[in-house]
Tab-separated table of C-alpha atoms in Angstrom:
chain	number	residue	atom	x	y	z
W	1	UNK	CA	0.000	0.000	0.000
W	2	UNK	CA	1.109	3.450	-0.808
W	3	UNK	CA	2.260	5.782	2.237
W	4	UNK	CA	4.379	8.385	0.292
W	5	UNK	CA	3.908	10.184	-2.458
W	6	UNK	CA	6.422	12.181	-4.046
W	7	UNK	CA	5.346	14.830	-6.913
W	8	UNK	CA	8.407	16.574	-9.004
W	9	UNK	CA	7.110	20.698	-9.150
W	10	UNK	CA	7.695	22.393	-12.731
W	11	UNK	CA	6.005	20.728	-15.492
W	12	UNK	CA	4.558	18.081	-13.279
W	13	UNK	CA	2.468	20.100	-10.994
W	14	UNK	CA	2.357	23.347	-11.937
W	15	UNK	CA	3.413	25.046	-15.542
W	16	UNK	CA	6.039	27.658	-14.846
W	17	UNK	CA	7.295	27.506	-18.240
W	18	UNK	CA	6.388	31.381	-18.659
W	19	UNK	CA	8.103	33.337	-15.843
W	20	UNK	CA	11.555	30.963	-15.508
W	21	UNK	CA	11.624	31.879	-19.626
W	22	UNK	CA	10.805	35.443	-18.571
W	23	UNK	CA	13.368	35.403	-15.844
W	24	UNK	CA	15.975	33.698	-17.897
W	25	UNK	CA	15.399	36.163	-20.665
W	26	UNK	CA	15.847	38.885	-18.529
W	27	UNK	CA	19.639	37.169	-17.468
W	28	UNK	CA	20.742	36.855	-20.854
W	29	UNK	CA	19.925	40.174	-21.435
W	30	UNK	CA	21.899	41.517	-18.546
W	31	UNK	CA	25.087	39.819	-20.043
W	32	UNK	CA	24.514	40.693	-23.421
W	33	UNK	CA	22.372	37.959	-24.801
W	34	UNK	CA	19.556	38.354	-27.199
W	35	UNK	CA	16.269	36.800	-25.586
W	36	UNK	CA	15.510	33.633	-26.682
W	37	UNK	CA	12.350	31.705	-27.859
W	38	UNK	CA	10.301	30.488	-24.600
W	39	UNK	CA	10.396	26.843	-26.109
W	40	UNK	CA	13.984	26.634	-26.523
W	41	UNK	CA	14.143	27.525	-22.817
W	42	UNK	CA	11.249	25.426	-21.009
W	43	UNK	CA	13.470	22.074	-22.912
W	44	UNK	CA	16.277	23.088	-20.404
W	45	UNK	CA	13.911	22.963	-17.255
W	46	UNK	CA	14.286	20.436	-14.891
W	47	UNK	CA	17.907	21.081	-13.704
W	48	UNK	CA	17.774	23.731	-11.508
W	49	UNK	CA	19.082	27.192	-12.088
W	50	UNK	CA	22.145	26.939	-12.464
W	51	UNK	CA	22.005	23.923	-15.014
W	52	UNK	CA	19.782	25.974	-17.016
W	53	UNK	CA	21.594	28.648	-17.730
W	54	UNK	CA	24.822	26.630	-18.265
W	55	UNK	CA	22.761	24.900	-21.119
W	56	UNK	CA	21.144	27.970	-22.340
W	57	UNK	CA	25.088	29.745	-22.542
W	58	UNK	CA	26.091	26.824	-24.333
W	59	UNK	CA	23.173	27.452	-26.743
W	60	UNK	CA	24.813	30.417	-27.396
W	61	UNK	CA	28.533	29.466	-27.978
W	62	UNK	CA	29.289	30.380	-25.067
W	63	UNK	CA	31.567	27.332	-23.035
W	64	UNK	CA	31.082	29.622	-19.366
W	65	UNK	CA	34.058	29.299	-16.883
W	66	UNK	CA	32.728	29.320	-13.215
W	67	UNK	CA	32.549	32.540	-12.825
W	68	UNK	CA	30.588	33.393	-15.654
W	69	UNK	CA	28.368	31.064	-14.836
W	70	UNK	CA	27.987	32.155	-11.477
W	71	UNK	CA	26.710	35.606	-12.383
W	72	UNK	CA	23.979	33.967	-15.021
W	73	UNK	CA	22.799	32.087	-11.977
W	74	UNK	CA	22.922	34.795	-10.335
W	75	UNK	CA	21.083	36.888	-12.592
W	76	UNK	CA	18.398	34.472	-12.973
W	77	UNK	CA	17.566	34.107	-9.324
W	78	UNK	CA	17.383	38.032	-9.304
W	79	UNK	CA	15.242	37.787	-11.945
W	80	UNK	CA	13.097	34.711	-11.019
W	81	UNK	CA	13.180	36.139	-7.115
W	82	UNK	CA	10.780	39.062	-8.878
W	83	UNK	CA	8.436	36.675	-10.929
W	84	UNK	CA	8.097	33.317	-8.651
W	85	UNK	CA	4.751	32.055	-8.728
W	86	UNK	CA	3.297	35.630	-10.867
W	87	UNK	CA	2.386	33.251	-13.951
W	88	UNK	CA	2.100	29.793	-12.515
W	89	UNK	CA	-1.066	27.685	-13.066
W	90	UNK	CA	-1.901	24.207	-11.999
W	91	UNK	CA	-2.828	21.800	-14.444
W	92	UNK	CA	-6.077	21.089	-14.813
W	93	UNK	CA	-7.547	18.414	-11.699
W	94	UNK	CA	-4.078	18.773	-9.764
W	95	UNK	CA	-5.619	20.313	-6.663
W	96	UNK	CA	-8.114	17.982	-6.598
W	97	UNK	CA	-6.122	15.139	-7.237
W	98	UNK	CA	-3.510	16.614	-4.027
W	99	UNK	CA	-6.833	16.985	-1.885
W	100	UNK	CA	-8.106	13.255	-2.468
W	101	UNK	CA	-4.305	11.243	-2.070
W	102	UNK	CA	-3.776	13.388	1.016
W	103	UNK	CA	-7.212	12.941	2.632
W	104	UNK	CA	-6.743	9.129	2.092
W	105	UNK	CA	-3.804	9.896	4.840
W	106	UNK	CA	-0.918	9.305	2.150
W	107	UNK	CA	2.145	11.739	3.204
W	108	UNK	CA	2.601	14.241	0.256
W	109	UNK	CA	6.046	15.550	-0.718
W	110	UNK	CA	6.811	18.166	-3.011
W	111	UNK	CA	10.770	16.662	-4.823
W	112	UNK	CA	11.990	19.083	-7.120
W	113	UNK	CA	15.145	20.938	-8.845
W	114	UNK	CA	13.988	24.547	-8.060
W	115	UNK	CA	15.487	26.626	-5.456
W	116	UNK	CA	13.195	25.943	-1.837
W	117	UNK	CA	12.380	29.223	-1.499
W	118	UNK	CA	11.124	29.349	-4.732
W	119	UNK	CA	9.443	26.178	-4.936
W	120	UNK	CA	7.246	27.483	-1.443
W	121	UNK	CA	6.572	30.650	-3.385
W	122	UNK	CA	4.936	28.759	-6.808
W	123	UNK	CA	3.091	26.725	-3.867
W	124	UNK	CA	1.671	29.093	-1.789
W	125	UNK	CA	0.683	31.374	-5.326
W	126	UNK	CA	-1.277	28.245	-6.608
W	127	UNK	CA	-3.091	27.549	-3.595
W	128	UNK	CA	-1.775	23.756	-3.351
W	129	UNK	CA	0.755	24.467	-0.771
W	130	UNK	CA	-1.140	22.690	2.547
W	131	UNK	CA	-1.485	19.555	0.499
W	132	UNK	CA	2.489	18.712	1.260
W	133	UNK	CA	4.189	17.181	4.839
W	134	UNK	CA	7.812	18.522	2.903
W	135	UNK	CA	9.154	20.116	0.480
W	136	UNK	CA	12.782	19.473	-1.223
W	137	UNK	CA	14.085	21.796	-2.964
W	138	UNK	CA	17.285	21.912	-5.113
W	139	UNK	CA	19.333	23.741	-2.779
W	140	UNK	CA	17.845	21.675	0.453
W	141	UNK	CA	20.867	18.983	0.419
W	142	UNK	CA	23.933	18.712	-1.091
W	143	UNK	CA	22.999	16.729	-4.122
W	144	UNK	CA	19.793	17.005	-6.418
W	145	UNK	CA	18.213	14.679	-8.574
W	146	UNK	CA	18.469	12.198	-9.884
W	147	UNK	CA	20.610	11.445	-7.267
W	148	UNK	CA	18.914	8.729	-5.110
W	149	UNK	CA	19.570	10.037	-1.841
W	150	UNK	CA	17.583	13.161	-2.111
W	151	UNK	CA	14.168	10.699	-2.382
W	152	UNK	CA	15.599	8.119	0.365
W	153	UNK	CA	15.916	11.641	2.092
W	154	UNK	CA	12.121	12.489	1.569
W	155	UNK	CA	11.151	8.535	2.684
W	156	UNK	CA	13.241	8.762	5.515
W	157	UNK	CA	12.059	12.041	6.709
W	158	UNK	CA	8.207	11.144	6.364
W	159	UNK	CA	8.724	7.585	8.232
W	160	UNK	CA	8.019	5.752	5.151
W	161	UNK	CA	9.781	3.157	3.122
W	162	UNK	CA	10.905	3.249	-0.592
W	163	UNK	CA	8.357	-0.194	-1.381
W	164	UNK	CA	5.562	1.847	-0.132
W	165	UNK	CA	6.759	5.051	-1.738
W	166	UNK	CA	5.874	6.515	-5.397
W	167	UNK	CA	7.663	9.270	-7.090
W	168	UNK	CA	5.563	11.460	-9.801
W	169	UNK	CA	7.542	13.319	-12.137
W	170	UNK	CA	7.599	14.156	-15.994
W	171	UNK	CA	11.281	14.273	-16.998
W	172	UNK	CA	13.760	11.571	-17.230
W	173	UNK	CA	15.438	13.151	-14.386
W	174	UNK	CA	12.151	11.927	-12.296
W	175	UNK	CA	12.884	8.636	-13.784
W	176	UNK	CA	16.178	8.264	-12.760
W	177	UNK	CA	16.117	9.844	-9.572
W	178	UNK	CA	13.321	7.115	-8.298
W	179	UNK	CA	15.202	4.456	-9.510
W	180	UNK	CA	18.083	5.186	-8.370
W	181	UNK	CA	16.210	5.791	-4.943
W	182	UNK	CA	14.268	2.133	-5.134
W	183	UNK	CA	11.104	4.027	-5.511
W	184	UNK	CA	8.079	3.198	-7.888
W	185	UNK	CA	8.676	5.878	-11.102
W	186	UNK	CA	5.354	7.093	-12.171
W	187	UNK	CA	5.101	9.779	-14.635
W	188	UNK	CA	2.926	12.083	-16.867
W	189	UNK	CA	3.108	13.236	-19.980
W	190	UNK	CA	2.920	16.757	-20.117
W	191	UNK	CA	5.633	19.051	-18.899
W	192	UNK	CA	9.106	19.904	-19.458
W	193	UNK	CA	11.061	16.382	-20.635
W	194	UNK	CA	13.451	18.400	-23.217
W	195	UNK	CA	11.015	17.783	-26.373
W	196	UNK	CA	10.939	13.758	-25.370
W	197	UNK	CA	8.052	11.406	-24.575
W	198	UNK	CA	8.298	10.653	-21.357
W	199	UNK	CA	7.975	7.358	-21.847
W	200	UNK	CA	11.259	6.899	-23.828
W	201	UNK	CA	12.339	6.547	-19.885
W	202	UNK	CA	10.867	4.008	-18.991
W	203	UNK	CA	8.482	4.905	-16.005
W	204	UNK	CA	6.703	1.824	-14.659
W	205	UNK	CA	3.505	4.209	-15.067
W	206	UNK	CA	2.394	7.034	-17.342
W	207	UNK	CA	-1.056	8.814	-16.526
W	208	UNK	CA	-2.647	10.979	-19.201
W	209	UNK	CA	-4.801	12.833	-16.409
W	210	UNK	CA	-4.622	13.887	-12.480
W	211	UNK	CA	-7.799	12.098	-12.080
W	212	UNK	CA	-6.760	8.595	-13.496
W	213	UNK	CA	-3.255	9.647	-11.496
W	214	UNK	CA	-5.662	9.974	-7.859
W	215	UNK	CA	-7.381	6.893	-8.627
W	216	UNK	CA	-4.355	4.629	-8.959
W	217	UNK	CA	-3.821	5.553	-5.198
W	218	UNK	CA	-6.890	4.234	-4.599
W	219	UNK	CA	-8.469	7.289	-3.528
Protein backbone atom coordinates (compact mmCIF):
# COMPACT_ATOMS: atom_id res chain seq x y z
CA UNK A 1 0.00 0.00 0.00
CA UNK A 2 1.11 3.45 -0.81
CA UNK A 3 2.26 5.78 2.24
CA UNK A 4 4.38 8.38 0.29
CA UNK A 5 3.91 10.18 -2.46
CA UNK A 6 6.42 12.18 -4.05
CA UNK A 7 5.35 14.83 -6.91
CA UNK A 8 8.41 16.57 -9.00
CA UNK A 9 7.11 20.70 -9.15
CA UNK A 10 7.70 22.39 -12.73
CA UNK A 11 6.01 20.73 -15.49
CA UNK A 12 4.56 18.08 -13.28
CA UNK A 13 2.47 20.10 -10.99
CA UNK A 14 2.36 23.35 -11.94
CA UNK A 15 3.41 25.05 -15.54
CA UNK A 16 6.04 27.66 -14.85
CA UNK A 17 7.30 27.51 -18.24
CA UNK A 18 6.39 31.38 -18.66
CA UNK A 19 8.10 33.34 -15.84
CA UNK A 20 11.55 30.96 -15.51
CA UNK A 21 11.62 31.88 -19.63
CA UNK A 22 10.80 35.44 -18.57
CA UNK A 23 13.37 35.40 -15.84
CA UNK A 24 15.97 33.70 -17.90
CA UNK A 25 15.40 36.16 -20.67
CA UNK A 26 15.85 38.89 -18.53
CA UNK A 27 19.64 37.17 -17.47
CA UNK A 28 20.74 36.85 -20.85
CA UNK A 29 19.92 40.17 -21.43
CA UNK A 30 21.90 41.52 -18.55
CA UNK A 31 25.09 39.82 -20.04
CA UNK A 32 24.51 40.69 -23.42
CA UNK A 33 22.37 37.96 -24.80
CA UNK A 34 19.56 38.35 -27.20
CA UNK A 35 16.27 36.80 -25.59
CA UNK A 36 15.51 33.63 -26.68
CA UNK A 37 12.35 31.70 -27.86
CA UNK A 38 10.30 30.49 -24.60
CA UNK A 39 10.40 26.84 -26.11
CA UNK A 40 13.98 26.63 -26.52
CA UNK A 41 14.14 27.53 -22.82
CA UNK A 42 11.25 25.43 -21.01
CA UNK A 43 13.47 22.07 -22.91
CA UNK A 44 16.28 23.09 -20.40
CA UNK A 45 13.91 22.96 -17.25
CA UNK A 46 14.29 20.44 -14.89
CA UNK A 47 17.91 21.08 -13.70
CA UNK A 48 17.77 23.73 -11.51
CA UNK A 49 19.08 27.19 -12.09
CA UNK A 50 22.14 26.94 -12.46
CA UNK A 51 22.00 23.92 -15.01
CA UNK A 52 19.78 25.97 -17.02
CA UNK A 53 21.59 28.65 -17.73
CA UNK A 54 24.82 26.63 -18.27
CA UNK A 55 22.76 24.90 -21.12
CA UNK A 56 21.14 27.97 -22.34
CA UNK A 57 25.09 29.75 -22.54
CA UNK A 58 26.09 26.82 -24.33
CA UNK A 59 23.17 27.45 -26.74
CA UNK A 60 24.81 30.42 -27.40
CA UNK A 61 28.53 29.47 -27.98
CA UNK A 62 29.29 30.38 -25.07
CA UNK A 63 31.57 27.33 -23.04
CA UNK A 64 31.08 29.62 -19.37
CA UNK A 65 34.06 29.30 -16.88
CA UNK A 66 32.73 29.32 -13.22
CA UNK A 67 32.55 32.54 -12.83
CA UNK A 68 30.59 33.39 -15.65
CA UNK A 69 28.37 31.06 -14.84
CA UNK A 70 27.99 32.15 -11.48
CA UNK A 71 26.71 35.61 -12.38
CA UNK A 72 23.98 33.97 -15.02
CA UNK A 73 22.80 32.09 -11.98
CA UNK A 74 22.92 34.79 -10.33
CA UNK A 75 21.08 36.89 -12.59
CA UNK A 76 18.40 34.47 -12.97
CA UNK A 77 17.57 34.11 -9.32
CA UNK A 78 17.38 38.03 -9.30
CA UNK A 79 15.24 37.79 -11.94
CA UNK A 80 13.10 34.71 -11.02
CA UNK A 81 13.18 36.14 -7.12
CA UNK A 82 10.78 39.06 -8.88
CA UNK A 83 8.44 36.67 -10.93
CA UNK A 84 8.10 33.32 -8.65
CA UNK A 85 4.75 32.06 -8.73
CA UNK A 86 3.30 35.63 -10.87
CA UNK A 87 2.39 33.25 -13.95
CA UNK A 88 2.10 29.79 -12.52
CA UNK A 89 -1.07 27.68 -13.07
CA UNK A 90 -1.90 24.21 -12.00
CA UNK A 91 -2.83 21.80 -14.44
CA UNK A 92 -6.08 21.09 -14.81
CA UNK A 93 -7.55 18.41 -11.70
CA UNK A 94 -4.08 18.77 -9.76
CA UNK A 95 -5.62 20.31 -6.66
CA UNK A 96 -8.11 17.98 -6.60
CA UNK A 97 -6.12 15.14 -7.24
CA UNK A 98 -3.51 16.61 -4.03
CA UNK A 99 -6.83 16.98 -1.89
CA UNK A 100 -8.11 13.25 -2.47
CA UNK A 101 -4.30 11.24 -2.07
CA UNK A 102 -3.78 13.39 1.02
CA UNK A 103 -7.21 12.94 2.63
CA UNK A 104 -6.74 9.13 2.09
CA UNK A 105 -3.80 9.90 4.84
CA UNK A 106 -0.92 9.30 2.15
CA UNK A 107 2.14 11.74 3.20
CA UNK A 108 2.60 14.24 0.26
CA UNK A 109 6.05 15.55 -0.72
CA UNK A 110 6.81 18.17 -3.01
CA UNK A 111 10.77 16.66 -4.82
CA UNK A 112 11.99 19.08 -7.12
CA UNK A 113 15.14 20.94 -8.84
CA UNK A 114 13.99 24.55 -8.06
CA UNK A 115 15.49 26.63 -5.46
CA UNK A 116 13.19 25.94 -1.84
CA UNK A 117 12.38 29.22 -1.50
CA UNK A 118 11.12 29.35 -4.73
CA UNK A 119 9.44 26.18 -4.94
CA UNK A 120 7.25 27.48 -1.44
CA UNK A 121 6.57 30.65 -3.39
CA UNK A 122 4.94 28.76 -6.81
CA UNK A 123 3.09 26.72 -3.87
CA UNK A 124 1.67 29.09 -1.79
CA UNK A 125 0.68 31.37 -5.33
CA UNK A 126 -1.28 28.24 -6.61
CA UNK A 127 -3.09 27.55 -3.59
CA UNK A 128 -1.78 23.76 -3.35
CA UNK A 129 0.76 24.47 -0.77
CA UNK A 130 -1.14 22.69 2.55
CA UNK A 131 -1.48 19.55 0.50
CA UNK A 132 2.49 18.71 1.26
CA UNK A 133 4.19 17.18 4.84
CA UNK A 134 7.81 18.52 2.90
CA UNK A 135 9.15 20.12 0.48
CA UNK A 136 12.78 19.47 -1.22
CA UNK A 137 14.09 21.80 -2.96
CA UNK A 138 17.29 21.91 -5.11
CA UNK A 139 19.33 23.74 -2.78
CA UNK A 140 17.85 21.68 0.45
CA UNK A 141 20.87 18.98 0.42
CA UNK A 142 23.93 18.71 -1.09
CA UNK A 143 23.00 16.73 -4.12
CA UNK A 144 19.79 17.01 -6.42
CA UNK A 145 18.21 14.68 -8.57
CA UNK A 146 18.47 12.20 -9.88
CA UNK A 147 20.61 11.45 -7.27
CA UNK A 148 18.91 8.73 -5.11
CA UNK A 149 19.57 10.04 -1.84
CA UNK A 150 17.58 13.16 -2.11
CA UNK A 151 14.17 10.70 -2.38
CA UNK A 152 15.60 8.12 0.37
CA UNK A 153 15.92 11.64 2.09
CA UNK A 154 12.12 12.49 1.57
CA UNK A 155 11.15 8.53 2.68
CA UNK A 156 13.24 8.76 5.52
CA UNK A 157 12.06 12.04 6.71
CA UNK A 158 8.21 11.14 6.36
CA UNK A 159 8.72 7.58 8.23
CA UNK A 160 8.02 5.75 5.15
CA UNK A 161 9.78 3.16 3.12
CA UNK A 162 10.91 3.25 -0.59
CA UNK A 163 8.36 -0.19 -1.38
CA UNK A 164 5.56 1.85 -0.13
CA UNK A 165 6.76 5.05 -1.74
CA UNK A 166 5.87 6.51 -5.40
CA UNK A 167 7.66 9.27 -7.09
CA UNK A 168 5.56 11.46 -9.80
CA UNK A 169 7.54 13.32 -12.14
CA UNK A 170 7.60 14.16 -15.99
CA UNK A 171 11.28 14.27 -17.00
CA UNK A 172 13.76 11.57 -17.23
CA UNK A 173 15.44 13.15 -14.39
CA UNK A 174 12.15 11.93 -12.30
CA UNK A 175 12.88 8.64 -13.78
CA UNK A 176 16.18 8.26 -12.76
CA UNK A 177 16.12 9.84 -9.57
CA UNK A 178 13.32 7.11 -8.30
CA UNK A 179 15.20 4.46 -9.51
CA UNK A 180 18.08 5.19 -8.37
CA UNK A 181 16.21 5.79 -4.94
CA UNK A 182 14.27 2.13 -5.13
CA UNK A 183 11.10 4.03 -5.51
CA UNK A 184 8.08 3.20 -7.89
CA UNK A 185 8.68 5.88 -11.10
CA UNK A 186 5.35 7.09 -12.17
CA UNK A 187 5.10 9.78 -14.63
CA UNK A 188 2.93 12.08 -16.87
CA UNK A 189 3.11 13.24 -19.98
CA UNK A 190 2.92 16.76 -20.12
CA UNK A 191 5.63 19.05 -18.90
CA UNK A 192 9.11 19.90 -19.46
CA UNK A 193 11.06 16.38 -20.64
CA UNK A 194 13.45 18.40 -23.22
CA UNK A 195 11.02 17.78 -26.37
CA UNK A 196 10.94 13.76 -25.37
CA UNK A 197 8.05 11.41 -24.58
CA UNK A 198 8.30 10.65 -21.36
CA UNK A 199 7.97 7.36 -21.85
CA UNK A 200 11.26 6.90 -23.83
CA UNK A 201 12.34 6.55 -19.88
CA UNK A 202 10.87 4.01 -18.99
CA UNK A 203 8.48 4.90 -16.01
CA UNK A 204 6.70 1.82 -14.66
CA UNK A 205 3.50 4.21 -15.07
CA UNK A 206 2.39 7.03 -17.34
CA UNK A 207 -1.06 8.81 -16.53
CA UNK A 208 -2.65 10.98 -19.20
CA UNK A 209 -4.80 12.83 -16.41
CA UNK A 210 -4.62 13.89 -12.48
CA UNK A 211 -7.80 12.10 -12.08
CA UNK A 212 -6.76 8.60 -13.50
CA UNK A 213 -3.26 9.65 -11.50
CA UNK A 214 -5.66 9.97 -7.86
CA UNK A 215 -7.38 6.89 -8.63
CA UNK A 216 -4.35 4.63 -8.96
CA UNK A 217 -3.82 5.55 -5.20
CA UNK A 218 -6.89 4.23 -4.60
CA UNK A 219 -8.47 7.29 -3.53
Amino acid sequence: MIRIASFDLDGTLVDTGDEIAAAANAALRALGFDPREPASIVRHVGHGGRELMRRLLADAGEAASSDRLDAAHDRFDAAYGELAGTRSAVYPGCAAALARIAAAGIAIACTTNKNEAFSHRVLDACGIASHFAIVVGGDTLPFRKPDGRVLRHVVSTLGGSAGATVHVGDSRTDVEAARAAGVAAWAVPWGYNGGEPIESAQPDRVFASFEALASAFGV
